[in-house]
Short mmCIF file of C-alpha atoms in Angstrom, two decimals:
data_model
loop_
_atom_site.label_atom_id
_atom_site.label_comp_id
_atom_site.label_asym_id
_atom_site.label_seq_id
_atom_site.Cartn_x
_atom_site.Cartn_y
_atom_site.Cartn_z
CA PRO A 2 8.20 10.48 29.93
CA VAL A 3 10.79 7.80 28.87
CA ALA A 4 11.91 4.50 30.38
CA PRO A 5 14.72 4.25 33.09
CA ALA A 6 18.30 4.34 31.63
CA ALA A 7 18.92 0.91 32.97
CA SER A 8 16.26 -0.49 30.58
CA THR A 9 17.52 -3.64 28.64
CA VAL A 10 14.68 -3.78 26.17
CA PRO A 11 16.09 -3.58 22.49
CA VAL A 12 15.48 -0.29 20.75
CA VAL A 13 15.83 -0.02 17.11
CA THR A 14 15.29 2.96 14.83
CA LEU A 15 14.62 2.27 11.06
CA PHE A 16 14.03 4.44 8.11
CA ILE A 17 11.02 3.42 6.08
CA PRO A 18 11.03 5.05 2.47
CA TYR A 19 7.91 6.01 0.50
CA ARG A 20 7.33 7.30 -3.00
CA PRO A 21 6.57 11.13 -2.62
CA PRO A 22 4.44 13.05 -2.23
CA TYR A 23 3.20 12.02 1.23
CA ASP A 24 0.55 13.76 3.31
CA TRP A 25 1.81 13.34 6.74
CA GLY A 26 -0.79 15.80 8.13
CA SER A 27 -3.83 13.98 6.88
CA MET A 28 -2.33 10.67 8.08
CA VAL A 29 -1.60 11.77 11.61
CA ALA A 30 -4.97 13.67 11.77
CA HIS A 31 -6.74 10.32 10.83
CA LEU A 32 -4.83 8.43 13.52
CA ALA A 33 -5.26 11.25 16.18
CA ALA A 34 -9.07 11.22 15.68
CA ARG A 35 -9.17 7.60 16.46
CA ALA A 36 -6.56 7.17 19.19
CA LEU A 37 -7.40 5.20 22.37
CA THR A 38 -6.10 6.40 25.58
CA GLY A 39 -3.51 4.07 27.04
CA LEU A 40 -3.11 2.15 23.67
CA GLU A 41 -1.89 5.20 21.45
CA PHE A 42 -0.70 8.66 21.78
CA VAL A 43 -0.67 11.16 18.86
CA GLU A 44 0.68 14.60 18.37
CA PRO A 45 1.33 16.57 15.09
CA GLY A 46 4.97 15.32 14.75
CA ARG A 47 4.67 11.70 15.93
CA TYR A 48 2.54 8.64 16.42
CA LEU A 49 3.09 6.17 19.30
CA ARG A 50 1.44 2.91 20.36
CA THR A 51 1.79 -0.18 22.23
CA VAL A 52 2.82 -3.45 20.51
CA ALA A 53 1.50 -6.97 21.53
CA HIS A 54 3.08 -9.91 19.62
CA ALA A 55 3.26 -13.69 20.14
CA LEU A 56 7.02 -13.42 20.92
CA GLY A 57 6.70 -10.36 23.35
CA ARG A 58 5.60 -6.75 23.93
CA GLY A 59 6.72 -3.33 23.16
CA SER A 60 5.99 -0.04 21.57
CA VAL A 61 6.56 1.94 18.37
CA GLU A 62 7.08 5.66 17.57
CA VAL A 63 6.79 6.92 13.99
CA THR A 64 7.76 10.29 12.87
CA PRO A 65 8.38 11.91 9.55
CA ALA A 66 12.01 11.81 8.61
CA THR A 67 12.92 15.46 8.00
CA GLY A 68 14.16 16.16 4.59
CA LEU A 69 13.87 12.68 3.45
CA ASP A 70 11.15 10.78 1.55
CA GLY A 71 10.47 8.41 4.29
CA LEU A 72 9.28 7.90 7.94
CA ARG A 73 11.44 7.15 10.80
CA ALA A 74 10.25 4.26 13.08
CA THR A 75 11.72 3.61 16.58
CA LEU A 76 10.73 0.15 17.55
CA ARG A 77 11.01 -1.03 21.16
CA VAL A 78 10.63 -4.79 21.59
CA SER A 79 11.12 -7.34 24.11
CA ASP A 80 12.30 -9.83 21.51
CA VAL A 81 14.31 -8.81 18.20
CA ARG A 82 12.62 -11.46 16.32
CA MET A 83 9.37 -9.26 16.52
CA LEU A 84 11.00 -6.65 14.31
CA PRO A 85 9.89 -7.87 10.80
CA SER A 86 6.24 -8.24 11.67
CA VAL A 87 6.02 -4.96 13.58
CA LEU A 88 7.82 -3.20 10.81
CA ALA A 89 5.22 -4.65 8.24
CA GLN A 90 2.45 -3.36 10.52
CA VAL A 91 3.92 0.15 10.56
CA ARG A 92 4.06 -0.04 6.71
CA ARG A 93 0.62 -1.14 6.48
CA VAL A 94 -0.80 1.64 8.91
CA PHE A 95 1.09 4.46 7.14
CA ASP A 96 0.60 2.89 3.50
CA VAL A 97 3.93 3.60 2.43
CA GLY A 98 3.96 1.26 -0.52
CA ALA A 99 1.30 2.97 -2.35
CA ASP A 100 2.43 4.32 -5.89
CA VAL A 101 0.33 7.45 -5.38
CA ASP A 102 1.33 8.96 -8.90
CA ALA A 103 -0.07 5.98 -10.70
CA ILE A 104 -3.13 5.74 -8.52
CA HIS A 105 -3.91 9.38 -8.76
CA ALA A 106 -3.26 9.54 -12.53
CA HIS A 107 -5.93 6.97 -12.90
CA LEU A 108 -8.42 8.74 -10.39
CA SER A 109 -7.87 12.14 -12.04
CA GLY A 110 -9.63 11.01 -15.24
CA ASP A 111 -12.83 11.50 -13.36
CA ALA A 112 -14.34 15.02 -13.11
CA LEU A 113 -15.51 14.52 -9.48
CA LEU A 114 -12.14 13.10 -8.19
CA ALA A 115 -9.70 15.42 -10.33
CA PRO A 116 -10.00 18.43 -8.02
CA LEU A 117 -9.85 16.32 -4.88
CA VAL A 118 -6.56 14.54 -6.12
CA ALA A 119 -5.07 18.02 -7.06
CA ALA A 120 -5.93 19.28 -3.47
CA ARG A 121 -4.34 16.30 -1.84
CA PRO A 122 -1.73 14.73 -3.98
CA GLY A 123 0.01 12.85 -1.19
CA LEU A 124 -3.17 11.39 0.47
CA ARG A 125 -2.86 7.87 1.44
CA ALA A 126 -5.34 5.11 2.60
CA PRO A 127 -4.60 4.35 6.26
CA GLY A 128 -4.46 0.77 7.22
CA GLY A 129 -5.34 -0.98 10.45
CA TRP A 130 -2.63 -1.92 12.83
CA ASP A 131 -4.01 -5.34 13.27
CA GLY A 132 -6.96 -7.00 11.34
CA PHE A 133 -8.85 -8.00 14.50
CA GLU A 134 -8.42 -4.67 16.23
CA LEU A 135 -9.63 -2.88 13.16
CA ALA A 136 -12.68 -4.95 12.91
CA VAL A 137 -13.56 -4.73 16.52
CA ARG A 138 -13.27 -0.88 16.21
CA ALA A 139 -15.60 -0.90 13.21
CA ILE A 140 -18.18 -2.86 15.15
CA LEU A 141 -17.94 -0.55 18.02
CA GLY A 142 -18.58 2.48 15.62
CA GLN A 143 -21.73 1.11 14.11
CA GLN A 144 -24.62 3.63 14.30
CA VAL A 145 -23.23 5.82 17.21
CA THR A 146 -21.70 9.18 17.49
CA VAL A 147 -17.95 9.52 17.43
CA ALA A 148 -17.75 10.36 21.04
CA ALA A 149 -19.72 7.23 21.92
CA ALA A 150 -17.72 5.02 19.88
CA ARG A 151 -14.46 6.25 21.03
CA GLY A 152 -15.68 5.95 24.54
CA LEU A 153 -16.48 2.35 24.12
CA GLY A 154 -12.93 1.93 22.65
CA HIS A 155 -11.46 3.43 25.64
CA ARG A 156 -13.43 1.18 28.10
CA LEU A 157 -12.70 -2.08 26.08
CA VAL A 158 -8.95 -1.27 26.19
CA ALA A 159 -9.06 -0.14 29.91
CA THR A 160 -11.12 -3.26 30.83
CA PHE A 161 -9.72 -6.15 28.73
CA GLY A 162 -6.37 -4.94 27.45
CA GLU A 163 -3.25 -6.44 28.83
CA PRO A 164 -1.35 -3.90 31.20
CA LEU A 165 1.99 -3.12 29.98
CA GLY A 166 4.69 -1.54 32.17
CA LEU A 167 7.13 1.41 31.56
CA GLU A 168 9.90 -1.20 30.91
CA SER A 169 7.96 -2.57 27.91
CA THR A 170 6.70 0.57 26.37
CA GLY A 171 9.29 3.35 27.38
CA ASP A 172 6.48 5.91 27.72
CA ALA A 173 4.14 6.19 30.65
CA ARG A 174 1.29 7.31 28.28
CA LEU A 175 1.33 3.87 26.72
CA GLN A 176 -0.19 1.44 29.23
CA ARG A 177 -2.16 -1.31 27.58
CA ALA A 178 -2.23 -3.59 24.57
CA PHE A 179 -5.55 -4.12 22.48
CA PRO A 180 -7.36 -7.05 23.94
CA LEU A 181 -6.69 -10.47 22.27
CA PRO A 182 -9.35 -12.36 20.31
CA GLN A 183 -9.29 -15.16 22.92
CA VAL A 184 -9.93 -12.52 25.80
CA LEU A 185 -12.93 -10.97 24.14
CA ALA A 186 -14.42 -14.28 22.95
CA ALA A 187 -14.81 -15.35 26.57
CA ALA A 188 -15.66 -11.89 27.96
CA ASP A 189 -19.01 -10.47 28.88
CA LEU A 190 -18.83 -7.20 26.78
CA THR A 191 -22.14 -5.82 27.75
CA CYS A 192 -20.53 -4.41 31.02
CA LEU A 193 -19.03 -1.78 28.54
CA GLY A 194 -22.51 -0.29 28.09
CA MET A 195 -23.01 -1.45 24.35
CA PRO A 196 -26.05 -3.02 23.07
CA ALA A 197 -26.19 -6.74 23.49
CA SER A 198 -26.44 -7.47 19.95
CA ARG A 199 -23.14 -5.53 19.19
CA ALA A 200 -21.57 -7.34 22.13
CA ARG A 201 -22.47 -10.76 20.44
CA THR A 202 -21.13 -9.60 17.21
CA ILE A 203 -17.79 -8.84 18.68
CA SER A 204 -17.62 -12.07 20.77
CA ARG A 205 -18.55 -14.11 17.49
CA LEU A 206 -15.83 -12.16 15.44
CA ALA A 207 -13.33 -13.03 18.40
CA ALA A 208 -14.18 -16.54 18.25
CA GLU A 209 -13.91 -16.81 14.56
CA ALA A 210 -10.48 -15.02 14.73
CA VAL A 211 -9.14 -17.67 17.32
CA ALA A 212 -10.41 -20.55 15.19
CA ASP A 213 -9.13 -19.09 11.91
CA PRO A 214 -5.71 -17.30 12.09
CA THR A 215 -5.95 -16.47 8.36
CA LEU A 216 -9.33 -14.56 8.75
CA PHE A 217 -7.90 -11.09 7.88
CA GLN A 218 -5.64 -12.38 4.84
CA PRO A 219 -6.66 -11.34 1.53
CA GLY A 220 -9.01 -13.60 -0.36
CA PRO A 221 -8.91 -14.92 -3.95
CA SER A 222 -11.02 -11.75 -4.72
CA LEU A 223 -12.55 -8.80 -2.98
CA ALA A 224 -15.99 -10.51 -3.24
CA ASP A 225 -14.52 -13.53 -1.43
CA THR A 226 -13.11 -11.31 1.22
CA VAL A 227 -16.43 -9.40 1.65
CA ALA A 228 -18.42 -12.57 1.84
CA ARG A 229 -16.05 -13.95 4.53
CA PHE A 230 -17.17 -11.19 6.83
CA THR A 231 -20.78 -10.82 5.82
CA ARG A 232 -21.53 -14.36 6.83
CA LEU A 233 -20.85 -13.39 10.42
CA PRO A 234 -24.02 -12.35 12.29
CA GLY A 235 -23.89 -8.46 12.82
CA ILE A 236 -21.47 -7.63 10.01
CA GLY A 237 -23.06 -6.13 6.82
CA GLU A 238 -21.91 -5.17 3.51
CA TRP A 239 -20.62 -1.62 4.67
CA THR A 240 -18.65 -3.05 7.75
CA ALA A 241 -17.25 -5.88 5.57
CA GLN A 242 -16.03 -3.45 2.89
CA TYR A 243 -14.69 -1.26 5.55
CA ILE A 244 -12.64 -4.22 7.07
CA ALA A 245 -11.56 -5.10 3.60
CA LEU A 246 -10.23 -1.62 2.82
CA ARG A 247 -8.48 -0.98 6.20
CA ALA A 248 -7.44 -4.23 7.62
CA VAL A 249 -7.18 -6.62 4.55
CA ARG A 250 -5.66 -3.65 2.58
CA GLU A 251 -7.85 -4.32 -0.55
CA PRO A 252 -7.30 -1.26 -2.81
CA ASP A 253 -10.62 -1.79 -4.64
CA ALA A 254 -12.83 -1.99 -1.60
CA PHE A 255 -15.67 0.55 -1.56
CA PRO A 256 -18.40 0.88 0.94
CA ALA A 257 -20.79 2.52 -1.41
CA SER A 258 -23.67 2.98 1.21
CA ASP A 259 -21.53 5.30 3.28
CA VAL A 260 -23.53 8.46 3.89
CA ALA A 261 -20.30 10.63 3.75
CA LEU A 262 -19.30 9.07 0.44
CA LEU A 263 -22.78 9.84 -1.02
CA ARG A 264 -22.71 13.46 0.40
CA ALA A 265 -19.20 13.98 -1.08
CA ALA A 266 -20.37 12.65 -4.39
CA THR A 267 -23.52 14.99 -4.46
CA GLY A 268 -23.74 16.61 -7.82
CA ALA A 269 -23.83 20.43 -8.63
CA ASP A 270 -27.65 20.15 -8.80
CA GLY A 271 -27.74 19.06 -5.37
CA GLN A 272 -28.88 15.54 -6.14
CA ARG A 273 -27.17 12.95 -3.87
CA PRO A 274 -26.54 9.56 -5.71
CA THR A 275 -28.12 6.35 -4.49
CA PRO A 276 -25.56 3.71 -3.30
CA GLU A 277 -26.21 1.86 -6.50
CA ALA A 278 -25.51 4.84 -8.75
CA LEU A 279 -22.36 5.66 -6.71
CA LEU A 280 -21.04 2.01 -7.01
CA GLN A 281 -21.81 2.14 -10.78
CA ARG A 282 -19.85 5.41 -11.16
CA ALA A 283 -16.97 3.91 -9.10
CA GLU A 284 -16.59 1.16 -11.56
CA ALA A 285 -14.37 3.57 -13.64
CA TRP A 286 -12.26 3.95 -10.39
CA SER A 287 -11.29 0.44 -10.24
CA PRO A 288 -8.79 -1.08 -9.27
CA TRP A 289 -8.22 2.04 -6.89
CA ARG A 290 -11.60 2.55 -5.35
CA ALA A 291 -10.33 2.58 -1.74
CA TYR A 292 -8.26 5.63 -2.68
CA ALA A 293 -11.15 7.21 -4.28
CA ALA A 294 -13.16 6.77 -1.13
CA GLN A 295 -10.37 8.23 0.93
CA HIS A 296 -10.54 11.29 -1.30
CA LEU A 297 -14.19 11.70 -1.00
CA TRP A 298 -13.99 11.05 2.87
CA ALA A 299 -11.29 13.77 3.02
CA ALA A 300 -13.51 16.17 1.02
CA ASP A 301 -16.44 15.57 3.06
CA ALA A 302 -14.65 16.07 6.36
CA ALA A 303 -13.30 19.32 5.02
CA ARG A 304 -16.71 20.73 3.97
CA PRO A 305 -18.35 23.10 6.53
CA ARG A 306 -21.80 22.13 7.81
CA PRO A 307 -23.88 22.75 10.86
CA PRO A 308 -22.73 21.18 14.20
CA SER A 309 -25.99 19.20 14.38
CA SER A 310 -25.16 17.41 11.14
CA ARG A 311 -21.86 16.02 12.58
CA GLY A 312 -21.05 13.01 14.57
CA THR A 313 -23.35 10.28 13.05
CA HIS A 314 -23.93 8.68 9.89
CA ALA A 315 -27.30 6.88 9.06
CA ALA A 316 -25.52 4.11 7.28
CA ALA A 317 -22.02 4.10 8.71
CA PRO A 318 -20.04 5.24 11.59
CA ALA A 319 -18.36 8.61 11.22
CA LEU A 320 -15.68 7.62 13.57
CA LEU A 321 -14.01 5.40 11.06
CA HIS A 322 -13.33 7.37 7.94
#
């Protein structure tokens, strides 16, 4: 469904180049597995989502630019001054600035990673559309099944997200913006069916985001960035590293306690490393440990295992990888 022909909302289509190769299939699969109804819509050839900006509202559609080394982004915005920041968000989500040849040349020196890089030479590390949104999603996914976490996300958007009309989005499937920090800071989130402790964590994060607009900007170092989040109640090392990886775009972030990473790093002898041992091994992958993590997650996801073993992680949410 599209907007009425009489719509006056500006629509701009831009070409966004990247350094090939680019694994569109893995990227869109990552986004599809996490899409929240009303906020996003994903199909094999395109990604759509709503846009909420201080200057206005709108939507974005991203597709591969057939035959070219780049993506095509159609931005629908109520104020053209939104374009630079929305374009930056698209670039962040789709990780178009990565020099994958240089990154993968470095990672290929490791015997564990070399075959993974060879299998997925265009793999990127997807970013978060918005730092606050990504952090909230990470907290929603703590210690629950994929279905439960996604269900909480759906309810959060449906209950607290700003309704957007067809005039704004241009597509009837795009109906709401992600809730703003000031909304969630004042909301009673227990109505969504999550534990009270998790609701408090989101409320505190929201209040912090309102008080500090630079909360999701890179710090002087990865350690400083991680410490900024672990000081907040309810956010541990794993969640902080994940936020640093996806939202802050720290290329060396590495949530070493993640069960899927540990599982993917299991040796030929069947011995699974400890988080400490994996972190030590990952020192050789620096400064690109986030990309090493993405390859390990992809390898783990592709590994067949019994249905009973899917859906939850003891140390981290399966939804987020």
